[in-house]
XYZ file of C-alpha atoms in Angstrom:
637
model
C 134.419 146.513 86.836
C 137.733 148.805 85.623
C 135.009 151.235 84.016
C 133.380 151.319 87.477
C 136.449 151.794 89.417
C 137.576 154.533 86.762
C 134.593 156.232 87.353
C 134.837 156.448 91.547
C 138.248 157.474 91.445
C 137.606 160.628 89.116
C 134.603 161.706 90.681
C 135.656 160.603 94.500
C 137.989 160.832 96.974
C 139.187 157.727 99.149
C 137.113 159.694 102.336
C 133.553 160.069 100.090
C 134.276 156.327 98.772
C 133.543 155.312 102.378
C 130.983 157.456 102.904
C 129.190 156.106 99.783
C 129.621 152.634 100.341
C 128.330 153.134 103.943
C 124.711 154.316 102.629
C 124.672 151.675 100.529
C 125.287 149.295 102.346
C 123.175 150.374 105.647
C 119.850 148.915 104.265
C 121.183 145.676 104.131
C 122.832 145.695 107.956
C 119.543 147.325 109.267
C 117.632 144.866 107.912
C 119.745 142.232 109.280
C 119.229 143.751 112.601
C 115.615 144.190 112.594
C 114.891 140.433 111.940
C 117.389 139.313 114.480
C 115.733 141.641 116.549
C 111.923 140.343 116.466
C 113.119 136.577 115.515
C 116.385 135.613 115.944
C 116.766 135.103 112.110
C 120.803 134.856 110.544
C 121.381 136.699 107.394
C 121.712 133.554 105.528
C 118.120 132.678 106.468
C 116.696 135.231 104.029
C 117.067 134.732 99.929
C 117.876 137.497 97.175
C 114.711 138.457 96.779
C 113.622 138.507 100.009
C 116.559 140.621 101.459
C 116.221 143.089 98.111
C 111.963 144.064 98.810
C 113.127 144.550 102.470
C 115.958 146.717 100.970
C 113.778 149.169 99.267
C 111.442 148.957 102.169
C 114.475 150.232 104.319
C 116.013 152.402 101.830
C 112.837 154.874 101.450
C 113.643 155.753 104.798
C 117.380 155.873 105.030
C 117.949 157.858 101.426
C 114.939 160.520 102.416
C 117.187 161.297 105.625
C 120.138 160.957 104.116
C 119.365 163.867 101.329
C 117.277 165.900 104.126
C 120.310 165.926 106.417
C 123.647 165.202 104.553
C 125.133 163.698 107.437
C 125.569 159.905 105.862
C 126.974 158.590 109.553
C 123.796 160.175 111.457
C 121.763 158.430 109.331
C 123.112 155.298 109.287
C 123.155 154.939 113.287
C 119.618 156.557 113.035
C 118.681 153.945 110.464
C 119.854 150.789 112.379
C 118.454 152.440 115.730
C 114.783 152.476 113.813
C 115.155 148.890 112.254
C 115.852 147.565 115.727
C 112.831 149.332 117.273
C 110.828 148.394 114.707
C 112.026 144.764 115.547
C 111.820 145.345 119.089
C 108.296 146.694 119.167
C 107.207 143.192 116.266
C 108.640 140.637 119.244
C 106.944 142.163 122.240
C 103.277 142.580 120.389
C 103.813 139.182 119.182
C 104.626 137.716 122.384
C 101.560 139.288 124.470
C 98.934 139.056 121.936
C 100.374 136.299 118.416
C 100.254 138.521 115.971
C 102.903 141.749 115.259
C 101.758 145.195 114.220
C 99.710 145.708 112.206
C 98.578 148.431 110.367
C 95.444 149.400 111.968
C 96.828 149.290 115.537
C 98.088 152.509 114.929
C 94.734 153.565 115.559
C 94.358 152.053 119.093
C 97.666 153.208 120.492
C 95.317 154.423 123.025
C 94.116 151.040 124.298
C 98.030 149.398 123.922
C 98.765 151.885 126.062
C 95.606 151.570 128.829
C 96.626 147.658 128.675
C 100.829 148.042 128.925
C 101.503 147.918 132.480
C 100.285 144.748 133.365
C 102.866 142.826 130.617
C 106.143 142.118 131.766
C 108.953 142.891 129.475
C 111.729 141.047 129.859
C 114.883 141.350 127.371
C 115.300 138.185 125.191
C 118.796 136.706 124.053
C 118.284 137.635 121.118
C 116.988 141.559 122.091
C 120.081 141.728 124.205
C 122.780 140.722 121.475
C 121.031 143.357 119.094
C 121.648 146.497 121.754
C 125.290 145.006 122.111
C 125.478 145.289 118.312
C 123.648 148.714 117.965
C 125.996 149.760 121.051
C 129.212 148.804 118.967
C 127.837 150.406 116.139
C 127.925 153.766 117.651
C 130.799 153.500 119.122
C 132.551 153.173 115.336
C 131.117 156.001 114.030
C 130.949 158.687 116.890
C 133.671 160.281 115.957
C 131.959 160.928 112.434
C 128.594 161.843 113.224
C 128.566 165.436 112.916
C 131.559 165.451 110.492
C 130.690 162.572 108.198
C 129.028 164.174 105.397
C 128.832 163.485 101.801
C 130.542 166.755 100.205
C 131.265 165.257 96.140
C 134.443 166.785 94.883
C 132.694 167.146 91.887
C 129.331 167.844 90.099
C 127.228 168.089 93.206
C 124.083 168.664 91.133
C 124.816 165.104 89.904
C 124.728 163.526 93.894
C 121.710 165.440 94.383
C 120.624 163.508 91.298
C 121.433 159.980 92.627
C 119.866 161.183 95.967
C 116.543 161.592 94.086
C 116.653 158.369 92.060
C 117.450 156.201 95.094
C 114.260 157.781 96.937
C 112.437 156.874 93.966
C 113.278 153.390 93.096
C 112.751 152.790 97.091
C 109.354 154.660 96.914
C 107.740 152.721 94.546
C 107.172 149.724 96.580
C 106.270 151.388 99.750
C 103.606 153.350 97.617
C 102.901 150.502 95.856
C 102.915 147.390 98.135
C 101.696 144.628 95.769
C 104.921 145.537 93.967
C 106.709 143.380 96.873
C 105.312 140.765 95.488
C 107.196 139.990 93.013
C 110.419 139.753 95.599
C 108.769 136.777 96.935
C 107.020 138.641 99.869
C 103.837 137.362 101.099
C 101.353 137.724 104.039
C 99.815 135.145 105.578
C 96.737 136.402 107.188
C 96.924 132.807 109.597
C 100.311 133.540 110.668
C 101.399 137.130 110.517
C 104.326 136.192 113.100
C 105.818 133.984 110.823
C 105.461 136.068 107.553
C 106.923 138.662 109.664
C 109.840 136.248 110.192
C 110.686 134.727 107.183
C 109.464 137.431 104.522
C 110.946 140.931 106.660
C 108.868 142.636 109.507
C 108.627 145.649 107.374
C 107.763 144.680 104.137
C 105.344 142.011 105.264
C 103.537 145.107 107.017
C 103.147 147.274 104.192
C 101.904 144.058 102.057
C 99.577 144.200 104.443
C 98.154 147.761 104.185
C 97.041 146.436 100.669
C 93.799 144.948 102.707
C 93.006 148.376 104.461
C 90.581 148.835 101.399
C 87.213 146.667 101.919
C 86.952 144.428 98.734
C 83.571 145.000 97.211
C 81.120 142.266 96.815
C 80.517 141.477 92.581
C 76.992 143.065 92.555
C 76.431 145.778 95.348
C 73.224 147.330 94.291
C 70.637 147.953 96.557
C 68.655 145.718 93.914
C 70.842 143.035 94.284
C 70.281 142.978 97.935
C 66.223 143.541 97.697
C 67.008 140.415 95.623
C 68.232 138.222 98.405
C 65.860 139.843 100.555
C 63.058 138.427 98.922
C 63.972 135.266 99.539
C 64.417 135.404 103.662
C 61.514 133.482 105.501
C 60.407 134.745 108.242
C 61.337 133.201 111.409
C 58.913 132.834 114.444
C 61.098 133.275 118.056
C 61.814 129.965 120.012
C 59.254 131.625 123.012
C 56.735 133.651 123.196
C 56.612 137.624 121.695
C 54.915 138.597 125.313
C 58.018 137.220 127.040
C 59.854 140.779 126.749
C 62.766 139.833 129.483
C 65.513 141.767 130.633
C 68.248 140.679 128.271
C 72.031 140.344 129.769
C 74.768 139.647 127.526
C 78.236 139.122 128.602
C 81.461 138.984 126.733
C 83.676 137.533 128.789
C 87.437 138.256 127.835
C 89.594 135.732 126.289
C 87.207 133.232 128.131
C 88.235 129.160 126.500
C 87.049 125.960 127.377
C 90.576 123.875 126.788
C 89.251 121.124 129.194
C 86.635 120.481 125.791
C 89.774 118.890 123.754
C 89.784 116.263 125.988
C 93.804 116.192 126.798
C 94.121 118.058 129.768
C 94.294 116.661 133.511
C 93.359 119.911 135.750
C 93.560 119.869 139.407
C 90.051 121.014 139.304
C 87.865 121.827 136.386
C 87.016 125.178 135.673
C 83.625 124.950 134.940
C 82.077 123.196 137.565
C 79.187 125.364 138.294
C 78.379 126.068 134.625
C 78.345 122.179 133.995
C 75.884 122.105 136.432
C 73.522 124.719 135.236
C 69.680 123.339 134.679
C 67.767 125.148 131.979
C 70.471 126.482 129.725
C 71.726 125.500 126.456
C 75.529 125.307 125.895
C 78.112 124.979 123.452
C 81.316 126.555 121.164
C 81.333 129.255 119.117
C 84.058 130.272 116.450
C 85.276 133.743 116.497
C 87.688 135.287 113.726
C 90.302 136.408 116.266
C 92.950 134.617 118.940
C 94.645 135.891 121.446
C 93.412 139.868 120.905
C 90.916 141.676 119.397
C 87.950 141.964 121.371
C 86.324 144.868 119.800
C 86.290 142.273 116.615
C 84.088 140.234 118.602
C 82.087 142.430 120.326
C 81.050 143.713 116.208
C 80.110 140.408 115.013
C 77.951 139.591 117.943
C 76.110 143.045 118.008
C 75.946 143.468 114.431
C 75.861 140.027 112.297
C 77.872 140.837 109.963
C 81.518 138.936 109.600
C 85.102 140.007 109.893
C 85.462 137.563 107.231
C 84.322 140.554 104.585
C 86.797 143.090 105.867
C 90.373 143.596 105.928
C 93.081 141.547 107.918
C 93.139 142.734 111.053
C 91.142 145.818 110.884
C 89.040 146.942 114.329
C 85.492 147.849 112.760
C 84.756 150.639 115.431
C 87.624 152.800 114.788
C 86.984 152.279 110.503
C 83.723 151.457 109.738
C 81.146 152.225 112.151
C 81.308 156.352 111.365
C 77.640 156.426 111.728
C 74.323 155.025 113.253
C 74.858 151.558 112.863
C 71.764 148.746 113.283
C 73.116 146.506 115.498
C 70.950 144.276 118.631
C 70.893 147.212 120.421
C 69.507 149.608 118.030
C 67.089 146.802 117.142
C 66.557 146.152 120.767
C 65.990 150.137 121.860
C 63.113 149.673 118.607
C 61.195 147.684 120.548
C 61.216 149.816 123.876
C 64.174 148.424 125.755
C 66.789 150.562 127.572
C 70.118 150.102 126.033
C 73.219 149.665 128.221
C 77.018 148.910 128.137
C 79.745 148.636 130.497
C 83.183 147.862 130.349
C 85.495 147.959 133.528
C 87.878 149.223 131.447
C 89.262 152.497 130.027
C 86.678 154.833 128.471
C 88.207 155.346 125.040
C 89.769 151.744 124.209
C 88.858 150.650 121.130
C 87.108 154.083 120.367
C 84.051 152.559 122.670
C 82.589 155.836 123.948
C 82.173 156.585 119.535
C 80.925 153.603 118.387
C 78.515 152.549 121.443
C 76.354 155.571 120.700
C 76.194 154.879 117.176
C 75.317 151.307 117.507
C 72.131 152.393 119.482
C 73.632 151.992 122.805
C 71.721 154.680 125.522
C 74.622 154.978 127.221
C 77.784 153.387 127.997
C 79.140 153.108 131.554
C 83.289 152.307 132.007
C 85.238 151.029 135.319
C 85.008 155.390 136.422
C 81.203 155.094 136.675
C 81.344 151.762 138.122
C 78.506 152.079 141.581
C 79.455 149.391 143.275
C 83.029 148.049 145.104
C 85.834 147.379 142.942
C 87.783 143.928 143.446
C 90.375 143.115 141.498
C 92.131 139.845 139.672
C 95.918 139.982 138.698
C 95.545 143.537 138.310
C 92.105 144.077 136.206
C 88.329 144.906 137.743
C 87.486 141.373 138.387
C 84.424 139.438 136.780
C 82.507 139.403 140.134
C 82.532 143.271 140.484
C 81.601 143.615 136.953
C 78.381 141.084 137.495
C 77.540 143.377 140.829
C 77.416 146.140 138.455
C 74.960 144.345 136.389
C 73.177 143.476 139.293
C 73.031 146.840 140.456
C 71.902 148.611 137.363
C 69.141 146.077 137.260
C 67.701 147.382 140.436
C 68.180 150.634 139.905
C 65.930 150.340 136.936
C 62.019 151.073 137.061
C 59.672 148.004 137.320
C 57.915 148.507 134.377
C 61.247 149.203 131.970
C 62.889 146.471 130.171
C 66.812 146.226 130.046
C 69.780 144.846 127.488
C 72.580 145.250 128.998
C 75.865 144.300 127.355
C 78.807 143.591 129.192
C 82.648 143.179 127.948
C 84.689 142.131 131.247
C 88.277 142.677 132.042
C 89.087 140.315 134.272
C 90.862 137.323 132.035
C 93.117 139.928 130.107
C 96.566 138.990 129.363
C 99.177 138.836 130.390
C 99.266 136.333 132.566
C 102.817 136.751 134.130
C 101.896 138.849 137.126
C 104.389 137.950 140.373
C 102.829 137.060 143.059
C 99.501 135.627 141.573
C 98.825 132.249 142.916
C 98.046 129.580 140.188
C 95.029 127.591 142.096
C 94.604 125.473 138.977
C 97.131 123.175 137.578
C 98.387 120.327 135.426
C 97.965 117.198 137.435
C 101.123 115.591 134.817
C 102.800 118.975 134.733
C 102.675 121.189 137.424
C 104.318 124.344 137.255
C 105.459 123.734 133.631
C 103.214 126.462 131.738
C 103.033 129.366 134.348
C 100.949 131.610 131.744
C 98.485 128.674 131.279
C 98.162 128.218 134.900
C 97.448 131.711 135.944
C 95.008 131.974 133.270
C 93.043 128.975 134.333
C 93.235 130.256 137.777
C 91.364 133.414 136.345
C 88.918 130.863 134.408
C 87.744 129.131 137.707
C 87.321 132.772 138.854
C 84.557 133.416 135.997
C 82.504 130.346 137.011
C 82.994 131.002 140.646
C 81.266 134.539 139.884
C 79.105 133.389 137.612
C 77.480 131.817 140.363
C 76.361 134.732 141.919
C 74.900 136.117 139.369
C 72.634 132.627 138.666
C 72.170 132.726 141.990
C 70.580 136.635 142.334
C 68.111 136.846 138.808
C 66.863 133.030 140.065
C 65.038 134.397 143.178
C 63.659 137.207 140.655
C 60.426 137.406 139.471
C 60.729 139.495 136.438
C 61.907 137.229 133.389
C 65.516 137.791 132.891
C 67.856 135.891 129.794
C 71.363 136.097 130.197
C 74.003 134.775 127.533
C 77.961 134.511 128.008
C 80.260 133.797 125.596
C 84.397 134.241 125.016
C 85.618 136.636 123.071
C 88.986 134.629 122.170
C 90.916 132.465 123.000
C 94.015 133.751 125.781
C 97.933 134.518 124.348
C 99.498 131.405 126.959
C 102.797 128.970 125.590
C 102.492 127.900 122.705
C 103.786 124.177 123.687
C 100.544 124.448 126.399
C 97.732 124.897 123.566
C 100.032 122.125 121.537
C 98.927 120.051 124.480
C 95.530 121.275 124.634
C 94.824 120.708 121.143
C 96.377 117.519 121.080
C 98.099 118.495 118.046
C 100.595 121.102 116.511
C 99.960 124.141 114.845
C 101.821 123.107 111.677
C 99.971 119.344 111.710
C 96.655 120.461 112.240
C 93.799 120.212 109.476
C 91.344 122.839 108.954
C 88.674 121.498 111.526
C 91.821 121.288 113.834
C 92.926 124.925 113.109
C 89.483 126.496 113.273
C 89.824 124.940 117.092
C 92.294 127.607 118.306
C 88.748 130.388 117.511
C 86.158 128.078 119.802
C 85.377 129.789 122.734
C 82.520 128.564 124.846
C 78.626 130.351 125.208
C 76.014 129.495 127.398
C 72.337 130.282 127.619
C 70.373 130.649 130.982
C 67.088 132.143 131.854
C 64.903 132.054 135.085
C 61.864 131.258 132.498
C 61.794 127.719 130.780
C 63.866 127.612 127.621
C 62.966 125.495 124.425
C 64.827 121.722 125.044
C 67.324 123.299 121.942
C 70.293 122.134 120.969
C 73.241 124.454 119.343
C 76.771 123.031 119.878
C 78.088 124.517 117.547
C 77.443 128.535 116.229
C 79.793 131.961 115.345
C 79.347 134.673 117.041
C 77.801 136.866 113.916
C 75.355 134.465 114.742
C 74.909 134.104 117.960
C 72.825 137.225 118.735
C 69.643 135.778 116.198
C 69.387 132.703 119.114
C 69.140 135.110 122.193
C 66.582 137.167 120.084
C 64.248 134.193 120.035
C 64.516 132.998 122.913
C 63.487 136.342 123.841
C 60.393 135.977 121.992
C 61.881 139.328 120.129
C 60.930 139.704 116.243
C 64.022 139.623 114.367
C 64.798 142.151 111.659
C 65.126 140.896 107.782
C 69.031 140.577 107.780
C 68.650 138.565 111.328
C 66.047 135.863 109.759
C 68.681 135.921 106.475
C 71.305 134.937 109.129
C 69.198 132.118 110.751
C 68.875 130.755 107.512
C 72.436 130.997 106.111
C 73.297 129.124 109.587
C 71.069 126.336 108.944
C 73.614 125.176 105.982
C 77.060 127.022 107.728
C 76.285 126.843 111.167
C 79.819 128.618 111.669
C 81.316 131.871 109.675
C 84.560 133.665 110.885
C 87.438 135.446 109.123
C 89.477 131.732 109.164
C 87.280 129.557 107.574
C 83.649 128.210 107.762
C 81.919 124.843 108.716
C 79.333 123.081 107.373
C 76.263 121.160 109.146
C 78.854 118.255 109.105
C 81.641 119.766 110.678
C 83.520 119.936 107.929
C 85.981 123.054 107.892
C 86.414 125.437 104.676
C 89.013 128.184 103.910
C 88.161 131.033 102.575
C 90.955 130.391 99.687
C 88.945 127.672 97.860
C 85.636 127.170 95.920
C 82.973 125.425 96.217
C 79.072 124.958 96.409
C 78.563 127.371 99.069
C 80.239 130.613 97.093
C 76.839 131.792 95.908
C 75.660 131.723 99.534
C 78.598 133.669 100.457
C 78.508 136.267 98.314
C 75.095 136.904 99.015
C 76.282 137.207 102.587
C 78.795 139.451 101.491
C 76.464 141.846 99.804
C 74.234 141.977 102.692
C 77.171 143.201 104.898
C 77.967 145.808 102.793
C 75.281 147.223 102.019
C 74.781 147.592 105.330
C 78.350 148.922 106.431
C 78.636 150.943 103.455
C 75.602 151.275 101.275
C 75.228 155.319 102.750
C 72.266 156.293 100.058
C 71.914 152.761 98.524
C 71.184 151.444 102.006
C 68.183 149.411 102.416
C 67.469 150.636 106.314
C 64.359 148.823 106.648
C 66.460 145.027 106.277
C 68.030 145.954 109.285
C 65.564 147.432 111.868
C 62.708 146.244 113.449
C 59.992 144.009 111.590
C 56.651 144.116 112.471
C 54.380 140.974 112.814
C 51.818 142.236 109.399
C 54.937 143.619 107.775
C 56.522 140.164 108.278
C 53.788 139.040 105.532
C 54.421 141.626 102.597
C 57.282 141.490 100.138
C 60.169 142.480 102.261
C 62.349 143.654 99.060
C 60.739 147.244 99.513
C 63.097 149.812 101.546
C 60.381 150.832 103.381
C 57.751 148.134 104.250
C 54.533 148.523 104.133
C 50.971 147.012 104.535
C 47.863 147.714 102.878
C 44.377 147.737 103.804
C 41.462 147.861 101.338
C 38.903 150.573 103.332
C 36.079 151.093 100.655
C 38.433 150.810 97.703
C 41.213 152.876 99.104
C 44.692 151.818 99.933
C 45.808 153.252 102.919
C 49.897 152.564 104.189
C 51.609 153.546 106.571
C 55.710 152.978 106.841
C 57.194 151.347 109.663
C 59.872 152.812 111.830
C 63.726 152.487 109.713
C-alpha cells in the first residue's frame, strides 16, 4: 500500500489524484445508476462479480471518451447521463411490451417509433430519484467540466499508456461476450427483465448478442434433408381438391382467451358470438412470443418453420428473409390464387413492404391504401374497418379469381392506458382494480362484436370462402391480473403452466361444411397445414413433414414443446423426441439458409403424380414408359 502511495505522490499532484480516482471510480457509480434506474436495485443487491462484468461493460465506453477527449469531468457526467438512459429506455420497453432491449430492436426503431404515441410515460419513483441524483451530479462538477482535465506532471507517454490498457481490458468482454460469463452473468431467454435486473442491463444485453448467430443443425446437407424427406407421407386434404375457396386469414393482435383458465368473473364474456359459431373448429395455439412480437408470429404461421431454431428475440423479416421465401402464400399464388396482405398499420413496420414481396405476397396494402371508412379503437384502425377492407377487396375481385388474403389487425395493440377509453368489460370481484386488463378486454369484446359482421357477410355468399383467426400473443396488462388469470404465479408455475402465458385462441369457419375435426390444441408453425386441407389444397413436402411431426408434438414454440399428452418440454433437456427435433431443425434451415444446397422443390407446390415418386429428388419428377422411352418433365420449384 506505501509502494502504491509512493508511487502517486511522485508521479501526481493532489489535483490529478482526484481526477484519477474520479475515472476510476465512475464505472462503478454509473452502473449503480443505471440499475436503479430500470429496477430500483441498491448497490448492495449486486455481488463482486456481478458489479466487475458490468464494470468493463461500462468502462469500454467511459475510458474510449475519456482518451478521445481528455476532459475526465465531461466524461464522467456524460458517462452517468448514458447509464441512466440506458436504464431509462430498459424500464419503459419493459413496461409496455415484458421484455427490455434487445439487440435486434435496433433494427425496428422504425416500428417503436410508428407505435410510441399511444403509451403513456409516466416518471416512476424510482426514474425520478435517479434525475435528482444525475441533477446533483452536475451540479458538483460544473465548475470542472471544461477545466478538469488529466494533464500528468510527468511521463505523459506513460498515461497515454494506461489509457490504452484500460480500453483494452474493457474491450475484451464487449467483443467477446461469453467472456461475461465467467462474472456470473447470465441471460435468461424466459425472463430477460429479470436478468436485466439482477445480472446488469448492459452486460445482460451484450450476452445476448451471442445468439444473433443462427446455431447450425449437426448435419445440414442437402442429403441429410433428402433423407428426412424420404420419409414424409403424403397427406390427402380434410375436403375436397375441387373446393378451391377464397382463403381469409386473420392475425388478430395480441388477441387471448383469459376467460379459458377458468378464474375470471367478467361482466360479460368476450366471446359470445364466437362461442356460438356452428361449423367451425376451435381451440389454443402456442406462440413463441408474449406481449410483442407480431412479425414472429406472422413467420411461423406463413412459413412453418419455428422461432425455436433462431436466436432470442430476433424478428425473421428484418434478418432472415433476404430473399424469395416459400411460405403459404408463395405456395398458395402456385396454385393460381391472388395473394394479398393488409395491415392498418404503418407501411414499413417490421420491414413488411420487404419481406411481403419475398414471401410471395402480390401485393401488400397498409392503413394509406385502406378503400373503405376508417373507425378507430383507443387510438388504432379498429378490427371492424379492417374486416370491411377484407370485405371490400373480396368484391372488388373478378368472379372467376380465387383470393388469400392475410390480415394482421391493429386494433388490440398496447398500451392500454388511453384516458378517456371506457372499460365496458370488467371484474365482477374487482372492478376497476386492473385498468390495463379492463381496457383490453373492452377491445376483446370489440373483436367478436366485428367478427360478427364478417360471419354474417361471406354466409349469404355463394362462392366457398374459409376464414381462420388466431392471436398473435398474448397483451402486456398487470402482472398481478394474468397472476389471477392463470390462477397461479409466474415463479410457481410448471412448464404446462408457463407455456400458458403463449396460448392464444384460433378458430376455423367456412360457409361450406367442414370435417366434424377436432384440434384443441396446435402452434402456429403449424397451424397453416390445417387451413390448407380444409381447403382441399395439396400441401408441399415440408407441410406433410409438419403434419406428421404434429401428430407426436402437437405444439412447437421457442419456450418449450408439448406432447400428445399435454405434457410440456423445455428446450434445455433431453429426451426421446431430440432426433425428431433435429430433423425439424435441419428442415428449417435448409430452407432459411440452404442458398445453393436448398432443396426448392420440398417447399413448393406438389403435384398429385409427383406425390407418388421418391420425393428426396430436388426436382421431382414422373416418368412415363411411351414405347420404351422415359419421358419427364420437372414440376414448377
Amino acid at each position: 500500500m506505501n509502494t502504491i502511495k509512493r508511487y502517486f505522490t511522485q508521479h501526481f499532484t493532489p489535483s490529478e489524484g482526484k481526477l484519477l480516482l474520479l475515472m476510476l471510480l465512475t464505472p462503478v457509480t454509473a452502473f449503480y445508476l443505471m440499475q436503479f434506474a430500470y429496477s430500483g436495485s441498491l448497490p448492495w443487491d449486486y455481488p463482486a462479480g456481478i458489479l466487475l462484468a458490468n464494470y468493463l461493460c461500462i468502462g469500454a465506453v467511459h475510458f474510449t471518451l475519456c482518451a478521445l477527449t481528455n476532459y475526465i469531468v465531461l466524461c464522467c457526467f456524460l458517462t452517468h447521463l448514458l447509464c441512466f438512459l440506458w436504464g431509462t429506455a430498459n424500464y419503459y420497453v419493459s413496461l409496455f411490451r415484458g421484455t427490455p432491449i434487445l439487440p435486434w430492436d435496433f433494427t425496428a426503431l422504425g416500428t417503436a417509433a410508428a407505435v410510441a404515441d399511444s403509451y403513456q410515460f409516466s416518471i416512476s419513483r424510482q426514474m425520478g430519484i435517479s434525475l435528482i441524483l444525475l441533477a446533483l451530479l452536475f451540479l458538483l462538477l460544473r465548475r470542472r467540466m471544461k477545466s478538469g482535465r488529466f494533464r500528468p506532471s510527468k511521463n505523459r507517454l506513460r498515461a497515454r499508456a494506461a489509457y490504452l490498457c484500460a480500453i483494452v481490458a474493457c474491450a475484451y468482454p464487449v467483443l467477446q461476450p461469453n467472456a461475461l460469463e465467467t462474472f456470473g452473468v447470465r441471460t435468461d431467454v424466459w425472463d430477460q427483465s429479470g436478468s436485466y435486473s439482477k445480472d446488469g442491463a448492459l452486460a445482460v444485453f451484450l450476452r445476448n448478442t451471442q445468439f444473433m448467430s443462427v446455431e447450425p443443425p449437426q448435419d445440414p446437407s442437402a442429403q441429410n434433408v433428402q433423407r428426412i424427406a424420404q420419409q414424409v407421407a403424403p397427406v390427402e386434404p380434410a375436403v375436397s381438391t375441387d373446393t378451391r375457396p377464397n382463403i381469409i386469414a386473420i392475425m388478430n393482435e395480441s388477441w387471448a382467451d383469459f376467460e379459458s383458465f377458468g378464474n375470471l368473473s367478467l361482466s360479460e364474456s368476450v366471446t359470445d358470438f364466437i362461442d356460438s359459431l356452428d361449423n367451425c373448429i376451435r381451440g389454443h395455439c402456442y406462440t413463441s412470443v408474449f406481449g410483442a412480437g407480431t412479425s414472429a408470429s406472422e413467420f411461423e404461421f406463413l412459413t412453418g418453420n419455428s422461432m425455436a431454431f433462431l436466436p432470442s428475440g430476433s424478428i425473421p423479416y428484418q434478418q432472415y428473409i433476404l430473399e424469395p421465401s416459400s411460405s403459404l402464400a408463395s405456395l398458395l399464388k402456385e396454385n393460381g390464387y391472388r395473394t394479398l396482405a393488409f395491415h392498418p398499420g404503418e407501411r414499413t413496420s417490421w420491414q413488411r413492404n420487404q419481406a411481403y414481396p419475398l414471401l410471395g405476397f402480390d401485393r401488400f396494402k397498409c392503413v394509406e391504401d385502406m378503400d373503405v371508412p376508417i373507425t378507430e379503437e383507443h387510438g388504432y384502425v379498429s378490427d371492424q374497418s379492417s374486416f370491411e377492407q377484407i370485405i371490400y377487396e373480396f368484391e372488388h375481385k373478378s368472379p372467376q379469381e380465387r383470393l388469400f388474403l392475410f390480415n394482421v389487425t391493429i386494433q388490440n395493440h398496447g398500451s392500454y392506458t388511453v384516458e378517456n377509453y371506457p372499460a365496458q368489460v370488467q371484474l365482477t370481484d374487482q372492478p376497476g382494480r386492473y385498468p390495463m386488463a379492463e381496457q383490453y378486454l373492452t377491445l376483446a369484446n370489440k373483436t367478436d362484436e366485428s367478427f360478427k359482421l364478417l360471419v354474417d357477410y361471406f354466409s349469404r355468399q355463394q362462392q366457398p370462402t374459409i376464414i381462420l383467426m388466431f392471436g398473435d400473443h398474448q397483451p402486456s396488462v398487470e402482472q398481478e391480473f394474468l397472476d389471477k388469470a392463470y390462477g397461479v404465479t409466474q415463479d410457481q408455475m410448471t412448464m404446462e403452466q408457463y407455456m400458458g402465458r403463449y396460448q392464444t385462441p384460433f378458430l376455423i369457419w367456412a360457409n361450406y361444411p367442414l370435417p366434424q375435426t377436432e384440434l384443441p390444441v396446435s402452434s402456429l408453425n403449424f397451424l397453416g397445414q390445417h387451413l390448407l386441407s380444409l381447403s382441399g389444397i395439396r400441401n408441399s413436402v415440408y407441410g406433410d413433414y409438419l403434419s406428421g411431426f404434429e401428430q407426436q408434438l402437437p405444439a412447437f414454440t421457442f419456450v418449450g414443446y408439448m406432447d400428445t399428452d399435454g405434457k410440456a418440454y423445455s428446450h434445455l433437456e433431453s429426451n426421446r423426441y431430440d432426433h425428431m427435433i433435429e430433423d425439424y431443425r435441419a428442415f428449417t434451415y435448409n430452407n432459411l439458409f440452404g442458398a445453393q444446397q436448398r432443396c426448392g422443390s420440398f417447399f413448393s407446390r406438389r403435384s398429385k403424380c409427383c406425390r407418388k415418386q421418391n420425393p428426396s429428388d430436388d426436382f421431382c419428377c414422373c416418368a412415363k414408359v411411351v414405347r420404351g422411352v422415359f419421358c419427364s418433365f420437372v414440376i414448377l420449384k
